[in-house]
PDB file of C-alpha atoms in Angstrom:
ATOM      1  CA  ASN A   1     -16.161  -3.464 -12.328  1.00 72.00           C
ATOM      2  CA  ALA A   2     -14.738  -0.313 -10.904  1.00 81.00           C
ATOM      3  CA  GLY A   3     -12.622  -1.865  -8.412  1.00 93.00           C
ATOM      4  CA  VAL A   4     -11.775   0.856  -5.431  1.00 96.00           C
ATOM      5  CA  THR A   5     -12.970   4.318  -6.145  1.00 96.00           C
ATOM      6  CA  GLN A   6     -12.343   7.566  -4.327  1.00 97.00           C
ATOM      7  CA  THR A   7     -13.685  10.984  -4.512  1.00 97.00           C
ATOM      8  CA  PRO A   8     -12.662  13.814  -4.661  1.00 97.00           C
ATOM      9  CA  LYS A   9      -9.307  13.439  -6.489  1.00 96.00           C
ATOM     10  CA  PHE A  10      -7.978  16.835  -5.544  1.00 96.00           C
ATOM     11  CA  GLN A  11      -9.207  19.147  -2.572  1.00 97.00           C
ATOM     12  CA  VAL A  12      -7.702  22.441  -1.230  1.00 97.00           C
ATOM     13  CA  LEU A  13      -8.701  23.386   2.345  1.00 97.00           C
ATOM     14  CA  LYS A  14      -7.945  26.086   4.879  1.00 97.00           C
ATOM     15  CA  THR A  15      -6.595  25.110   8.194  1.00 98.00           C
ATOM     16  CA  GLY A  16      -9.404  24.687  10.314  1.00 97.00           C
ATOM     17  CA  GLN A  17     -12.071  23.565   7.816  1.00 97.00           C
ATOM     18  CA  SER A  18     -13.423  20.118   7.854  1.00 97.00           C
ATOM     19  CA  MET A  19     -13.980  17.407   4.896  1.00 97.00           C
ATOM     20  CA  THR A  20     -14.709  14.044   4.215  1.00 98.00           C
ATOM     21  CA  LEU A  21     -13.098  11.772   1.660  1.00 98.00           C
ATOM     22  CA  GLN A  22     -15.428   9.105   0.200  1.00 98.00           C
ATOM     23  CA  CYS A  23     -14.180   5.378  -0.521  1.00 98.00           C
ATOM     24  CA  ALA A  24     -16.145   2.572  -2.280  1.00 97.00           C
ATOM     25  CA  GLN A  25     -15.635  -0.631  -3.562  1.00 96.00           C
ATOM     26  CA  ASP A  26     -17.335  -3.523  -5.587  1.00 94.00           C
ATOM     27  CA  MET A  27     -15.609  -6.459  -4.849  1.00 92.00           C
ATOM     28  CA  ASN A  28     -17.465  -7.530  -1.907  1.00 91.00           C
ATOM     29  CA  HIS A  29     -14.342  -7.040   0.205  1.00 91.00           C
ATOM     30  CA  ASN A  30     -14.888  -7.261   4.053  1.00 90.00           C
ATOM     31  CA  SER A  31     -11.917  -5.220   5.015  1.00 91.00           C
ATOM     32  CA  MET A  32     -11.031  -1.524   4.123  1.00 94.00           C
ATOM     33  CA  TYR A  33      -8.209   0.347   4.868  1.00 95.00           C
ATOM     34  CA  TRP A  34      -7.069   4.294   4.636  1.00 97.00           C
ATOM     35  CA  TYR A  35      -3.546   5.276   4.421  1.00 97.00           C
ATOM     36  CA  ARG A  36      -1.671   8.437   3.903  1.00 97.00           C
ATOM     37  CA  GLN A  37       1.537   8.907   1.449  1.00 96.00           C
ATOM     38  CA  ASP A  38       4.110  11.582   2.423  1.00 94.00           C
ATOM     39  CA  PRO A  39       7.430  11.791   0.420  1.00 87.00           C
ATOM     40  CA  GLY A  40      10.119   9.413   2.112  1.00 84.00           C
ATOM     41  CA  MET A  41       7.927   7.623   4.314  1.00 86.00           C
ATOM     42  CA  GLY A  42       6.025   5.069   2.373  1.00 89.00           C
ATOM     43  CA  LEU A  43       2.315   4.511   3.282  1.00 94.00           C
ATOM     44  CA  ARG A  44       1.142   4.654   6.927  1.00 95.00           C
ATOM     45  CA  LEU A  45      -1.949   3.258   8.060  1.00 94.00           C
ATOM     46  CA  ILE A  46      -4.402   5.854   9.257  1.00 96.00           C
ATOM     47  CA  TYR A  47      -7.693   3.585  10.171  1.00 95.00           C
ATOM     48  CA  TYR A  48      -8.808   0.310   8.980  1.00 93.00           C
ATOM     49  CA  SER A  49     -11.783  -1.641   9.182  1.00 92.00           C
ATOM     50  CA  ALA A  50     -11.688  -5.323   9.411  1.00 87.00           C
ATOM     51  CA  SER A  51     -15.359  -5.899   8.609  1.00 87.00           C
ATOM     52  CA  GLU A  52     -18.597  -4.042   8.494  1.00 89.00           C
ATOM     53  CA  GLY A  53     -19.583  -2.731  11.762  1.00 89.00           C
ATOM     54  CA  THR A  54     -16.126  -2.319  13.018  1.00 90.00           C
ATOM     55  CA  THR A  55     -13.321   0.311  13.162  1.00 93.00           C
ATOM     56  CA  ASP A  56      -9.702   0.598  14.520  1.00 92.00           C
ATOM     57  CA  LYS A  57      -6.755   2.764  14.632  1.00 93.00           C
ATOM     58  CA  GLY A  58      -3.867   2.285  12.525  1.00 91.00           C
ATOM     59  CA  GLU A  59      -0.368   3.991  13.131  1.00 91.00           C
ATOM     60  CA  VAL A  60      -1.404   7.537  12.664  1.00 96.00           C
ATOM     61  CA  PRO A  61      -5.104   8.005  13.701  1.00 97.00           C
ATOM     62  CA  ASN A  62      -4.790  11.435  15.393  1.00 97.00           C
ATOM     63  CA  GLY A  63      -6.918  14.311  13.768  1.00 97.00           C
ATOM     64  CA  TYR A  64      -9.072  11.658  11.810  1.00 98.00           C
ATOM     65  CA  ASN A  65     -12.023   9.794  12.242  1.00 97.00           C
ATOM     66  CA  VAL A  66     -13.776   7.173   9.939  1.00 98.00           C
ATOM     67  CA  SER A  67     -17.385   5.393   9.213  1.00 97.00           C
ATOM     68  CA  ARG A  68     -17.874   2.240   7.719  1.00 95.00           C
ATOM     69  CA  LEU A  69     -21.294   3.257   6.277  1.00 89.00           C
ATOM     70  CA  ASN A  70     -22.006  -0.403   4.823  1.00 95.00           C
ATOM     71  CA  LYS A  71     -19.840  -3.156   3.258  1.00 94.00           C
ATOM     72  CA  ARG A  72     -18.973  -1.227   0.308  1.00 96.00           C
ATOM     73  CA  GLU A  73     -18.189   2.170   1.601  1.00 97.00           C
ATOM     74  CA  PHE A  74     -15.610   3.627   4.215  1.00 97.00           C
ATOM     75  CA  SER A  75     -15.326   7.250   4.732  1.00 98.00           C
ATOM     76  CA  LEU A  76     -12.317   9.489   6.417  1.00 98.00           C
ATOM     77  CA  ARG A  77     -13.368  12.866   7.920  1.00 98.00           C
ATOM     78  CA  LEU A  78     -11.054  15.620   8.928  1.00 97.00           C
ATOM     79  CA  GLU A  79     -12.717  17.584  11.625  1.00 94.00           C
ATOM     80  CA  SER A  80     -10.417  20.594  11.454  1.00 97.00           C
ATOM     81  CA  ALA A  81      -7.755  20.551   8.810  1.00 97.00           C
ATOM     82  CA  ALA A  82      -4.059  21.285   9.743  1.00 97.00           C
ATOM     83  CA  PRO A  83      -1.218  21.821   7.460  1.00 97.00           C
ATOM     84  CA  SER A  84       0.596  18.702   8.823  1.00 97.00           C
ATOM     85  CA  GLN A  85      -2.534  16.711   6.878  1.00 98.00           C
ATOM     86  CA  THR A  86      -1.419  17.801   3.495  1.00 97.00           C
ATOM     87  CA  SER A  87      -0.845  14.362   1.982  1.00 97.00           C
ATOM     88  CA  VAL A  88      -2.256  12.008  -0.487  1.00 96.00           C
ATOM     89  CA  TYR A  89      -4.736   9.686   0.936  1.00 98.00           C
ATOM     90  CA  PHE A  90      -5.331   6.204  -0.409  1.00 97.00           C
ATOM     91  CA  CYS A  91      -8.311   4.070   0.435  1.00 97.00           C
ATOM     92  CA  ALA A  92      -7.662   0.037  -0.097  1.00 95.00           C
ATOM     93  CA  SER A  93      -9.751  -3.303   0.504  1.00 94.00           C
ATOM     94  CA  THR A  94      -9.462  -6.713   0.735  1.00 90.00           C
ATOM     95  CA  SER A  95     -10.609 -10.167   1.857  1.00 83.00           C
ATOM     96  CA  PRO A  96      -9.848 -11.139   5.093  1.00 74.00           C
ATOM     97  CA  GLY A  97      -8.338 -14.288   6.189  1.00 71.00           C
ATOM     98  CA  LEU A  98     -10.199 -17.037   8.476  1.00 70.00           C
ATOM     99  CA  ALA A  99     -10.767 -15.383  11.713  1.00 65.00           C
ATOM    100  CA  GLY A 100      -7.550 -14.988  13.679  1.00 65.00           C
ATOM    101  CA  THR A 101      -5.244 -15.861  10.857  1.00 70.00           C
ATOM    102  CA  LEU A 102      -3.527 -13.714   8.246  1.00 69.00           C
ATOM    103  CA  SER A 103      -5.284 -13.209   5.078  1.00 72.00           C
ATOM    104  CA  SER A 104      -2.909 -14.143   1.888  1.00 72.00           C
ATOM    105  CA  TYR A 105      -5.017 -11.765  -0.427  1.00 81.00           C
ATOM    106  CA  GLU A 106      -3.560  -8.611  -1.746  1.00 87.00           C
ATOM    107  CA  GLN A 107      -5.034  -5.335  -0.974  1.00 91.00           C
ATOM    108  CA  TYR A 108      -6.295  -3.354  -3.789  1.00 93.00           C
ATOM    109  CA  PHE A 109      -5.904   0.560  -3.864  1.00 95.00           C
ATOM    110  CA  GLY A 110      -8.000   3.202  -4.908  1.00 96.00           C
ATOM    111  CA  PRO A 111      -6.475   6.082  -7.389  1.00 95.00           C
ATOM    112  CA  GLY A 112      -6.053   8.484  -4.362  1.00 95.00           C
ATOM    113  CA  THR A 113      -6.972  11.842  -3.135  1.00 96.00           C
ATOM    114  CA  ARG A 114      -4.420  14.751  -3.091  1.00 96.00           C
ATOM    115  CA  LEU A 115      -5.054  17.205  -0.181  1.00 97.00           C
ATOM    116  CA  THR A 116      -3.424  20.420   0.584  1.00 97.00           C
ATOM    117  CA  VAL A 117      -4.524  22.409   3.663  1.00 97.00           C
ATOM    118  CA  THR A 118      -3.023  25.840   3.527  1.00 97.00           C
TER     119      THR A 118
ATOM    120  CA  ALA B   1       6.954  -4.651  15.869  1.00 77.00           C
ATOM    121  CA  GLN B   2       7.150  -5.428  12.304  1.00 83.00           C
ATOM    122  CA  SER B   3       9.081  -3.442   9.809  1.00 91.00           C
ATOM    123  CA  VAL B   4      10.448  -3.129   6.512  1.00 95.00           C
ATOM    124  CA  ALA B   5      13.461  -1.659   5.193  1.00 96.00           C
ATOM    125  CA  GLN B   6      14.185  -0.610   1.511  1.00 97.00           C
ATOM    126  CA  PRO B   7      17.839   0.461   1.619  1.00 96.00           C
ATOM    127  CA  GLU B   8      18.035   2.205  -1.517  1.00 96.00           C
ATOM    128  CA  ASP B   9      15.814   5.128  -2.376  1.00 96.00           C
ATOM    129  CA  GLN B  10      16.654   5.424  -5.795  1.00 97.00           C
ATOM    130  CA  VAL B  11      17.831   2.440  -8.311  1.00 98.00           C
ATOM    131  CA  ASN B  12      19.262   3.479 -11.901  1.00 98.00           C
ATOM    132  CA  VAL B  13      19.564   0.680 -14.494  1.00 98.00           C
ATOM    133  CA  ALA B  14      19.969   0.317 -18.331  1.00 98.00           C
ATOM    134  CA  GLU B  15      17.236  -0.798 -20.447  1.00 98.00           C
ATOM    135  CA  GLY B  16      18.068  -4.318 -21.108  1.00 97.00           C
ATOM    136  CA  ASN B  17      19.922  -4.959 -18.055  1.00 98.00           C
ATOM    137  CA  PRO B  18      18.749  -7.074 -14.875  1.00 98.00           C
ATOM    138  CA  LEU B  19      17.493  -5.313 -12.020  1.00 97.00           C
ATOM    139  CA  THR B  20      17.139  -5.815  -8.264  1.00 98.00           C
ATOM    140  CA  VAL B  21      15.307  -3.705  -5.910  1.00 98.00           C
ATOM    141  CA  LYS B  22      16.491  -4.603  -2.350  1.00 98.00           C
ATOM    142  CA  CYS B  23      13.783  -5.104   0.764  1.00 98.00           C
ATOM    143  CA  THR B  24      14.516  -6.589   4.062  1.00 97.00           C
ATOM    144  CA  TYR B  25      12.195  -7.484   6.690  1.00 95.00           C
ATOM    145  CA  SER B  26      11.483  -7.862  10.597  1.00 92.00           C
ATOM    146  CA  VAL B  27       8.825  -9.962  11.658  1.00 86.00           C
ATOM    147  CA  SER B  28       7.543 -12.483  14.375  1.00 83.00           C
ATOM    148  CA  GLY B  29       6.406 -15.537  12.744  1.00 81.00           C
ATOM    149  CA  ASN B  30       5.993 -16.423   9.340  1.00 81.00           C
ATOM    150  CA  PRO B  31       5.960 -13.533   7.187  1.00 85.00           C
ATOM    151  CA  TYR B  32       3.685 -12.804   4.032  1.00 90.00           C
ATOM    152  CA  LEU B  33       5.438 -10.550   2.056  1.00 94.00           C
ATOM    153  CA  PHE B  34       4.245  -8.302  -0.931  1.00 95.00           C
ATOM    154  CA  TRP B  35       5.696  -5.985  -3.633  1.00 97.00           C
ATOM    155  CA  TYR B  36       3.521  -3.072  -5.449  1.00 97.00           C
ATOM    156  CA  VAL B  37       4.259  -0.784  -8.037  1.00 97.00           C
ATOM    157  CA  GLN B  38       3.030   2.939  -8.118  1.00 95.00           C
ATOM    158  CA  TYR B  39       3.058   4.867 -11.265  1.00 93.00           C
ATOM    159  CA  PRO B  40       3.177   9.018 -11.286  1.00 89.00           C
ATOM    160  CA  ASN B  41      -0.167  10.136  -9.777  1.00 85.00           C
ATOM    161  CA  ARG B  42      -1.877   6.441  -9.548  1.00 88.00           C
ATOM    162  CA  GLY B  43      -2.465   4.172  -6.766  1.00 89.00           C
ATOM    163  CA  LEU B  44      -0.334   1.137  -5.807  1.00 94.00           C
ATOM    164  CA  GLN B  45      -0.820  -1.906  -8.113  1.00 95.00           C
ATOM    165  CA  PHE B  46      -0.245  -5.500  -6.692  1.00 94.00           C
ATOM    166  CA  LEU B  47       2.931  -6.991  -8.699  1.00 96.00           C
ATOM    167  CA  LEU B  48       3.704 -10.426  -6.369  1.00 95.00           C
ATOM    168  CA  LYS B  49       3.586 -11.958  -3.229  1.00 93.00           C
ATOM    169  CA  TYR B  50       5.074 -14.623  -0.919  1.00 93.00           C
ATOM    170  CA  ILE B  51       2.892 -16.678   1.264  1.00 88.00           C
ATOM    171  CA  THR B  52       4.347 -20.179   1.572  1.00 85.00           C
ATOM    172  CA  GLY B  53       6.075 -22.530  -0.760  1.00 86.00           C
ATOM    173  CA  ASP B  54       8.378 -22.135  -3.468  1.00 90.00           C
ATOM    174  CA  ASN B  55      11.010 -19.232  -2.415  1.00 93.00           C
ATOM    175  CA  LEU B  56      11.105 -17.762  -5.906  1.00 96.00           C
ATOM    176  CA  VAL B  57       7.714 -16.186  -6.747  1.00 96.00           C
ATOM    177  CA  LYS B  58       6.559 -14.828 -10.000  1.00 95.00           C
ATOM    178  CA  GLY B  59       4.436 -11.839 -10.659  1.00 94.00           C
ATOM    179  CA  SER B  60       3.289  -9.365 -13.307  1.00 91.00           C
ATOM    180  CA  TYR B  61       5.001  -7.583 -16.141  1.00 92.00           C
ATOM    181  CA  GLY B  62       7.917 -10.292 -16.220  1.00 95.00           C
ATOM    182  CA  PHE B  63       8.797  -9.296 -12.035  1.00 97.00           C
ATOM    183  CA  GLU B  64       9.961 -11.962  -9.679  1.00 97.00           C
ATOM    184  CA  ALA B  65      11.313 -12.005  -6.299  1.00 98.00           C
ATOM    185  CA  GLU B  66      13.158 -14.295  -4.080  1.00 96.00           C
ATOM    186  CA  PHE B  67      12.113 -14.903  -0.666  1.00 96.00           C
ATOM    187  CA  ASN B  68      15.332 -15.770   1.716  1.00 96.00           C
ATOM    188  CA  LYS B  69      14.409 -16.496   5.275  1.00 93.00           C
ATOM    189  CA  SER B  70      18.019 -16.563   6.644  1.00 94.00           C
ATOM    190  CA  GLN B  71      18.835 -13.040   5.379  1.00 95.00           C
ATOM    191  CA  THR B  72      15.013 -12.008   6.096  1.00 95.00           C
ATOM    192  CA  SER B  73      15.323 -10.409   2.388  1.00 97.00           C
ATOM    193  CA  PHE B  74      12.712 -10.431  -0.370  1.00 98.00           C
ATOM    194  CA  HIS B  75      14.348  -8.842  -3.275  1.00 98.00           C
ATOM    195  CA  LEU B  76      12.564  -7.628  -6.462  1.00 98.00           C
ATOM    196  CA  LYS B  77      13.983  -8.681  -9.785  1.00 98.00           C
ATOM    197  CA  LYS B  78      13.554  -8.535 -13.343  1.00 98.00           C
ATOM    198  CA  PRO B  79      15.832 -10.162 -16.006  1.00 97.00           C
ATOM    199  CA  SER B  80      15.817  -7.424 -18.498  1.00 97.00           C
ATOM    200  CA  ALA B  81      14.731  -3.733 -17.741  1.00 97.00           C
ATOM    201  CA  LEU B  82      12.227  -1.644 -19.738  1.00 97.00           C
ATOM    202  CA  VAL B  83      11.920   2.049 -19.651  1.00 96.00           C
ATOM    203  CA  SER B  84       8.448   1.472 -18.941  1.00 95.00           C
ATOM    204  CA  ASP B  85       9.271  -0.360 -15.771  1.00 97.00           C
ATOM    205  CA  SER B  86      10.254   3.238 -14.259  1.00 97.00           C
ATOM    206  CA  ALA B  87       8.167   3.748 -11.220  1.00 97.00           C
ATOM    207  CA  LEU B  88       8.104   3.787  -7.329  1.00 97.00           C
ATOM    208  CA  TYR B  89       8.388   0.123  -5.744  1.00 98.00           C
ATOM    209  CA  PHE B  90       7.182  -0.694  -2.057  1.00 97.00           C
ATOM    210  CA  CYS B  91       7.772  -3.871  -0.274  1.00 97.00           C
ATOM    211  CA  ALA B  92       5.335  -4.490   2.244  1.00 95.00           C
ATOM    212  CA  VAL B  93       4.736  -7.318   5.017  1.00 93.00           C
ATOM    213  CA  SER B  94       1.347  -8.265   6.498  1.00 87.00           C
ATOM    214  CA  ARG B  95       0.768  -8.713   9.841  1.00 75.00           C
ATOM    215  CA  LEU B  96      -2.307  -9.710  11.986  1.00 69.00           C
ATOM    216  CA  THR B  97      -3.633  -7.361  14.713  1.00 64.00           C
ATOM    217  CA  GLY B  98      -6.890  -7.181  16.443  1.00 59.00           C
ATOM    218  CA  GLY B  99      -8.705  -9.153  14.082  1.00 56.00           C
ATOM    219  CA  GLY B 100      -7.519  -7.253  11.040  1.00 65.00           C
ATOM    220  CA  ASN B 101      -5.037  -7.596   8.599  1.00 75.00           C
ATOM    221  CA  LYS B 102      -2.480  -4.850   8.264  1.00 84.00           C
ATOM    222  CA  LEU B 103       0.348  -4.134   5.608  1.00 89.00           C
ATOM    223  CA  THR B 104       3.564  -2.287   6.793  1.00 92.00           C
ATOM    224  CA  PHE B 105       5.255  -0.702   3.900  1.00 94.00           C
ATOM    225  CA  GLY B 106       8.961   0.158   3.255  1.00 95.00           C
ATOM    226  CA  THR B 107       9.519   3.746   2.445  1.00 95.00           C
ATOM    227  CA  GLY B 108       9.708   2.935  -1.640  1.00 96.00           C
ATOM    228  CA  THR B 109      12.532   2.692  -4.116  1.00 97.00           C
ATOM    229  CA  GLN B 110      12.204   4.738  -7.217  1.00 97.00           C
ATOM    230  CA  LEU B 111      13.442   2.795 -10.082  1.00 98.00           C
ATOM    231  CA  LYS B 112      14.740   4.743 -13.288  1.00 97.00           C
ATOM    232  CA  VAL B 113      15.422   2.834 -16.417  1.00 97.00           C
ATOM    233  CA  GLU B 114      17.240   4.591 -18.895  1.00 96.00           C
ATOM    234  CA  LEU B 115      17.714   3.947 -22.610  1.00 92.00           C
TER     235      LEU B 115
END
């Protein structure tokens, strides 16, 4: 049971290049999330997927797109990278609550991808 | 709108002494509150949560947290700190939006435990 895995661990991009960050979980969780972590700002939600087939914007979605490929996998794409997207990116997953209710389950996080855009 | 405040960027404590990492929150309705820990170059690890019931919740590695509704606080505590507790700690509140369960995080508190 690997939990939440992310690839790659490190990446350096030039401004304008594109890339996709991959995330997979083997815990049969329905909900998956992408966060970015910047010094002094905590974690901010980029996009989330409440269940397979659905995605929605978080606090900071500009410049990103996501794909919920199947129940296990949730990818984050940067179409044209900018230096402001230099950050550490975390994927997380959890079980949802009943429809319309808060889930009491904690989120499980991957090890992160450290991205530098020059 | 929900928010979480961690008023201290860093907390220093001597090994063996009790530690407290502060967290206050603002949320409409009953909060679901969480503490996570992050070691260098690692992802976040779940420590404990308050959902309902007893205001004192116990979690991993000897940590506990006290939910105080009147003060809207959820401070993390440990009776006797260890050097290995040195890490970055995040408080978070859960909110329900558009059918998804989202966490709002505080900015984090760096805990340094010294010999």
